[in-house]
Amino acid sequence: RYGRPATATLAEVIRASKDGDPLAQMTVVVPNHTLGLAVRRQLAANAAGLVAVDFVTLLDLARTLSAGSSRLADRRAVSDAVVLAATRRLLAERPGAFGAVADHPSVERAVVAAHRSLREVTPEALDRLADVSDVLADVVALHRVLAERLGERFHDERERADVAAAVLTDTSTDIPPVILHLPGDLTA
């Protein structure tokens, strides 16, 4: 359901989750901040009050839940500029199938985009993908080297999401209820 029916259902779920305690904390995960603001306003206008409910994106939730994790503590969050610089250096060292066009900005951006997408793929699936063609094998190899090099000093959204997932599934951790509203694409 979308639109008003989805918002009405969300209001019911929030009310039920609060179990009579209007100050009970909870988090609603929305696809983007704009939708979060619109839903919050609609709920506030139509409900008897909207207190102690946070509206966040999945990335916001991952950042909050992974904050202070020992798994990420010794490394900084990677920036787009760092990934691009590492990609540029790697393509200069081993251009592979990209040969004469390896230093072209569009190739660099394409490899960065592929790297980010491939962070969501399992190692087994990467192996199968590399077996498809020489070009894909080079892309997978570049991705793996980038992940290894960057992982020494930096962490990315994928790692934050993994840490956050571990926190959510840890039954000894006391976190407020989390409601997923109109999830859409759930990649880190």
mmCIF file of C-alpha atoms in Angstrom, residues 80-177:
data_model
loop_
_atom_site.group_PDB
_atom_site.id
_atom_site.type_symbol
_atom_site.label_atom_id
_atom_site.label_comp_id
_atom_site.label_asym_id
_atom_site.label_seq_id
_atom_site.Cartn_x
_atom_site.Cartn_y
_atom_site.Cartn_z
ATOM 1 C CA ASP A 80 34.040 9.259 -2.764
ATOM 2 C CA ALA A 81 37.273 11.176 -3.373
ATOM 3 C CA VAL A 82 39.338 8.465 -1.668
ATOM 4 C CA VAL A 83 37.639 5.697 -3.668
ATOM 5 C CA LEU A 84 38.179 7.624 -6.914
ATOM 6 C CA ALA A 85 41.858 8.263 -6.143
ATOM 7 C CA ALA A 86 42.428 4.603 -5.265
ATOM 8 C CA THR A 87 40.638 3.556 -8.461
ATOM 9 C CA ARG A 88 42.728 5.934 -10.557
ATOM 10 C CA ARG A 89 45.940 4.562 -9.047
ATOM 11 C CA LEU A 90 44.850 0.960 -9.482
ATOM 12 C CA LEU A 91 43.866 1.484 -13.123
ATOM 13 C CA ALA A 92 47.290 3.027 -13.759
ATOM 14 C CA GLU A 93 48.995 0.002 -12.184
ATOM 15 C CA ARG A 94 46.899 -2.686 -13.836
ATOM 16 C CA PRO A 95 44.563 -1.457 -16.576
ATOM 17 C CA GLY A 96 43.675 -4.967 -17.750
ATOM 18 C CA ALA A 97 40.865 -4.946 -20.311
ATOM 19 C CA PHE A 98 40.618 -1.153 -20.099
ATOM 20 C CA GLY A 99 44.082 -0.679 -21.643
ATOM 21 C CA ALA A 100 44.338 2.612 -23.522
ATOM 22 C CA VAL A 101 41.178 4.099 -21.967
ATOM 23 C CA ALA A 102 42.023 3.289 -18.342
ATOM 24 C CA ASP A 103 42.839 6.922 -17.549
ATOM 25 C CA HIS A 104 39.597 8.303 -18.964
ATOM 26 C CA PRO A 105 37.361 9.873 -16.286
ATOM 27 C CA SER A 106 34.274 7.946 -17.420
ATOM 28 C CA VAL A 107 36.124 4.629 -17.028
ATOM 29 C CA GLU A 108 37.266 5.657 -13.559
ATOM 30 C CA ARG A 109 33.709 6.598 -12.566
ATOM 31 C CA ALA A 110 32.352 3.353 -14.037
ATOM 32 C CA VAL A 111 34.841 1.279 -12.040
ATOM 33 C CA VAL A 112 33.951 3.202 -8.854
ATOM 34 C CA ALA A 113 30.238 2.570 -9.496
ATOM 35 C CA ALA A 114 30.906 -1.113 -10.183
ATOM 36 C CA HIS A 115 32.972 -1.366 -6.995
ATOM 37 C CA ARG A 116 30.150 0.105 -4.915
ATOM 38 C CA SER A 117 27.607 -2.261 -6.474
ATOM 39 C CA LEU A 118 29.867 -5.285 -6.098
ATOM 40 C CA ARG A 119 30.234 -4.602 -2.349
ATOM 41 C CA GLU A 120 26.721 -6.071 -2.081
ATOM 42 C CA VAL A 121 27.697 -9.318 -3.845
ATOM 43 C CA THR A 122 28.898 -12.478 -2.088
ATOM 44 C CA PRO A 123 32.400 -13.820 -2.829
ATOM 45 C CA GLU A 124 30.892 -16.908 -4.472
ATOM 46 C CA ALA A 125 28.770 -14.796 -6.797
ATOM 47 C CA LEU A 126 31.828 -12.665 -7.616
ATOM 48 C CA ASP A 127 33.661 -15.836 -8.646
ATOM 49 C CA ARG A 128 30.804 -16.816 -10.945
ATOM 50 C CA LEU A 129 30.643 -13.307 -12.380
ATOM 51 C CA ALA A 130 34.391 -13.342 -13.094
ATOM 52 C CA ASP A 131 33.950 -16.558 -15.073
ATOM 53 C CA VAL A 132 31.547 -14.901 -17.527
ATOM 54 C CA SER A 133 34.099 -12.882 -19.529
ATOM 55 C CA ASP A 134 37.583 -11.379 -19.436
ATOM 56 C CA VAL A 135 36.196 -7.876 -18.954
ATOM 57 C CA LEU A 136 34.047 -8.952 -15.997
ATOM 58 C CA ALA A 137 37.014 -10.856 -14.570
ATOM 59 C CA ASP A 138 39.041 -7.624 -14.698
ATOM 60 C CA VAL A 139 36.222 -5.631 -13.079
ATOM 61 C CA VAL A 140 35.892 -8.195 -10.281
ATOM 62 C CA ALA A 141 39.679 -8.247 -9.806
ATOM 63 C CA LEU A 142 39.780 -4.428 -9.610
ATOM 64 C CA HIS A 143 36.923 -4.497 -7.099
ATOM 65 C CA ARG A 144 38.658 -7.061 -4.904
ATOM 66 C CA VAL A 145 41.948 -5.149 -4.878
ATOM 67 C CA LEU A 146 40.127 -1.877 -4.141
ATOM 68 C CA ALA A 147 38.215 -3.486 -1.274
ATOM 69 C CA GLU A 148 41.436 -4.915 0.165
ATOM 70 C CA ARG A 149 43.434 -1.692 -0.148
ATOM 71 C CA LEU A 150 40.708 0.582 1.133
ATOM 72 C CA GLY A 151 39.715 -1.817 3.912
ATOM 73 C CA GLU A 152 43.070 -1.391 5.627
ATOM 74 C CA ARG A 153 42.424 2.258 6.521
ATOM 75 C CA PHE A 154 38.749 2.873 5.761
ATOM 76 C CA HIS A 155 35.295 1.390 6.259
ATOM 77 C CA ASP A 156 32.305 1.850 3.967
ATOM 78 C CA GLU A 157 28.520 1.738 4.101
ATOM 79 C CA ARG A 158 28.504 -2.022 3.504
ATOM 80 C CA GLU A 159 30.553 -2.623 6.645
ATOM 81 C CA ARG A 160 28.372 -0.215 8.619
ATOM 82 C CA ALA A 161 25.299 -2.116 7.436
ATOM 83 C CA ASP A 162 26.853 -5.431 8.491
ATOM 84 C CA VAL A 163 27.646 -4.088 11.964
ATOM 85 C CA ALA A 164 24.150 -2.601 12.264
ATOM 86 C CA ALA A 165 22.567 -5.912 11.229
ATOM 87 C CA ALA A 166 24.575 -7.680 13.931
ATOM 88 C CA VAL A 167 23.353 -5.152 16.508
ATOM 89 C CA LEU A 168 19.734 -5.622 15.402
ATOM 90 C CA THR A 169 19.943 -9.409 15.680
ATOM 91 C CA ASP A 170 21.766 -9.359 19.031
ATOM 92 C CA THR A 171 19.013 -10.101 21.533
ATOM 93 C CA SER A 172 21.116 -8.776 24.422
ATOM 94 C CA THR A 173 21.126 -5.280 22.892
ATOM 95 C CA ASP A 174 18.316 -3.035 24.059
ATOM 96 C CA ILE A 175 17.169 -0.926 21.114
ATOM 97 C CA PRO A 176 13.769 0.631 20.495
ATOM 98 C CA PRO A 177 11.443 -1.022 17.952
#
